[in-house]
Amino acid sequence: MLICMGGMSASAAEHTDHVGYVEKTTFPTTSGSYYLGRDVTASDNSDGYVKIYSGTTLNLCLNGKTATLSVRMWIEAGATVNICACAGGGKISASLGGAGAIIVKGNFNMTSGSVVNTGAGYGVHSHSTGVIHIAGGTISTKSYALHN
């Protein structure tokens, strides 16, 4: 059994086939279970961030693709983002300084894939109420991979 996406269980074959997931060719920010169908660039949807709003549960399979953040991802308190990568890895990539690539005030869970920040900032930053669970995958940066 492969445990992926916030406790949702699926066999490796089911997950590879993306049963119950919707293909996206843009970076998703709304509740649902998605897999990337191609490399995407995520740009701001509010206040200069890629915001995942409170009440959102986003399950994202990177599916061997790259999601490039042109601005920081901001996961609000009360939001949950679950990341995995079933087909040949996949990554969330950024080149950001300061607070880093992903700022978490809600919940960030990663079971596989990678977060890569080639800038001077953090990889994933827990801000006040943020909770980060890393069960697999990698986070790399020139600064701290995880910061609280």
Coordinates of C-alpha atoms in Angstrom, one line a residue:
M1 CA 0.0 0.0 0.0
L2 CA 1.1 3.5 -0.8
I3 CA -0.1 6.1 1.7
C4 CA -0.2 9.5 0.0
M5 CA -2.2 12.7 0.1
G6 CA -3.1 13.3 3.7
G7 CA -3.9 9.7 4.7
M8 CA -5.7 8.7 1.5
S9 CA -4.7 5.1 0.8
A10 CA -4.2 3.7 -2.7
S11 CA -2.3 0.9 -4.2
A12 CA 0.6 1.9 -6.4
A13 CA -1.3 1.0 -9.5
E14 CA -4.3 3.1 -8.5
H15 CA -2.2 6.1 -7.7
T16 CA -0.2 5.8 -10.9
D17 CA -3.4 5.8 -12.8
H18 CA -4.6 8.9 -10.8
V19 CA -8.0 7.4 -10.0
G20 CA -10.0 10.2 -8.3
Y21 CA -7.5 12.9 -9.4
V22 CA -8.1 15.6 -11.9
E23 CA -5.3 16.6 -14.4
K24 CA -4.2 20.2 -14.1
T25 CA -2.1 22.2 -16.6
T26 CA -2.0 25.2 -14.3
F27 CA -1.1 25.3 -10.6
P28 CA -4.2 24.5 -8.5
T29 CA -5.1 26.5 -5.5
T30 CA -8.6 25.2 -4.7
S31 CA -9.8 22.1 -2.8
G32 CA -9.5 18.9 -4.7
S33 CA -7.2 16.0 -5.7
Y34 CA -5.0 16.9 -8.7
Y35 CA -2.0 15.7 -10.7
L36 CA 0.2 17.9 -12.9
G37 CA -0.2 17.1 -16.6
R38 CA 2.8 19.3 -17.6
D39 CA 5.4 21.6 -16.0
V40 CA 3.7 24.7 -14.7
T41 CA 4.6 28.1 -13.4
A42 CA 2.6 29.4 -10.4
S43 CA 2.2 33.2 -10.2
D44 CA 0.4 35.3 -7.6
N45 CA -3.3 35.0 -7.2
S46 CA -3.5 37.5 -4.3
D47 CA -1.2 40.0 -2.5
G48 CA 1.9 38.8 -4.3
Y49 CA 1.6 35.2 -3.2
V50 CA 0.2 31.9 -4.5
K51 CA -2.4 31.7 -1.7
I52 CA -4.0 28.6 -0.5
Y53 CA -7.0 29.9 1.5
S54 CA -8.4 28.8 4.8
G55 CA -10.8 25.9 4.4
T56 CA -8.9 24.5 1.3
T57 CA -7.6 21.0 1.2
L58 CA -5.3 20.6 -1.8
N59 CA -4.0 17.1 -2.7
L60 CA -1.3 17.5 -5.4
C61 CA 0.6 14.7 -7.1
L62 CA 3.6 16.3 -8.9
N63 CA 3.6 13.4 -11.4
G64 CA 7.2 13.8 -12.5
K65 CA 6.6 17.4 -13.4
T66 CA 8.0 20.7 -12.1
A67 CA 5.8 23.5 -10.5
T68 CA 7.9 26.6 -10.6
L69 CA 6.9 29.3 -8.0
S70 CA 7.5 32.8 -9.3
V71 CA 6.3 34.1 -5.9
R72 CA 6.0 32.5 -2.5
M73 CA 3.3 29.9 -1.8
W74 CA 1.3 31.1 1.3
I75 CA -0.7 28.3 3.1
E76 CA -3.2 30.1 5.3
A77 CA -4.2 28.9 8.8
G78 CA -7.1 26.4 8.3
A79 CA -5.7 25.2 4.9
T80 CA -4.0 22.0 4.1
V81 CA -1.6 21.1 1.2
N82 CA -0.6 17.5 0.7
I83 CA 2.2 16.8 -1.8
C84 CA 3.4 13.5 -3.4
A85 CA 5.1 12.5 -6.6
C86 CA 4.1 9.1 -8.0
A87 CA 5.7 9.1 -11.5
G88 CA 9.4 9.7 -11.6
G89 CA 9.5 12.3 -8.8
G90 CA 8.6 15.9 -9.4
K91 CA 9.4 19.1 -7.7
I92 CA 8.3 22.5 -6.5
S93 CA 11.0 24.9 -7.6
A94 CA 11.7 28.5 -6.7
S95 CA 14.5 31.0 -6.6
L96 CA 13.4 33.2 -3.7
G97 CA 15.2 34.9 -0.8
G98 CA 13.9 35.9 2.6
A99 CA 11.1 33.8 4.1
G100 CA 11.6 31.3 1.3
A101 CA 9.5 29.3 -1.2
I102 CA 6.6 28.0 1.0
I103 CA 5.2 29.8 4.0
V104 CA 3.0 27.6 6.2
K105 CA 0.4 29.0 8.6
G106 CA -1.9 25.9 8.0
N107 CA -0.7 22.4 7.3
F108 CA 1.9 21.2 4.8
N109 CA 2.4 17.4 4.3
M110 CA 4.8 15.8 1.9
T111 CA 5.3 12.1 1.3
S112 CA 7.5 12.3 -1.8
G113 CA 8.8 14.7 -4.5
S114 CA 11.0 17.7 -3.6
V115 CA 11.0 21.3 -2.8
V116 CA 14.0 23.1 -4.3
N117 CA 14.8 26.8 -3.6
T118 CA 17.9 28.0 -5.4
G119 CA 17.6 31.5 -3.8
A120 CA 18.9 32.6 -0.5
G121 CA 15.7 31.9 1.4
Y122 CA 14.3 28.9 3.3
G123 CA 12.7 25.9 1.6
V124 CA 9.6 25.6 3.8
H125 CA 8.9 28.1 6.6
S126 CA 6.5 27.4 9.4
H127 CA 4.9 30.7 10.5
S128 CA 3.3 30.9 13.9
T129 CA 0.4 28.4 13.6
G130 CA 2.0 26.3 10.8
V131 CA 2.4 22.6 10.9
I132 CA 4.8 20.7 8.6
H133 CA 4.9 16.9 8.2
I134 CA 7.6 15.4 6.0
A135 CA 7.3 11.6 5.6
G136 CA 9.4 11.4 2.4
G137 CA 10.9 13.4 -0.4
T138 CA 13.6 16.1 -0.1
I139 CA 13.9 19.8 0.6
S140 CA 17.0 21.7 -0.5
T141 CA 18.0 25.3 -0.4
K142 CA 21.1 27.5 0.1
S143 CA 19.7 28.4 3.6
Y144 CA 17.6 26.3 6.0
A145 CA 15.5 23.6 4.4
L146 CA 12.9 23.9 7.2
H147 CA 12.5 26.9 9.4
N148 CA 10.2 27.7 12.3

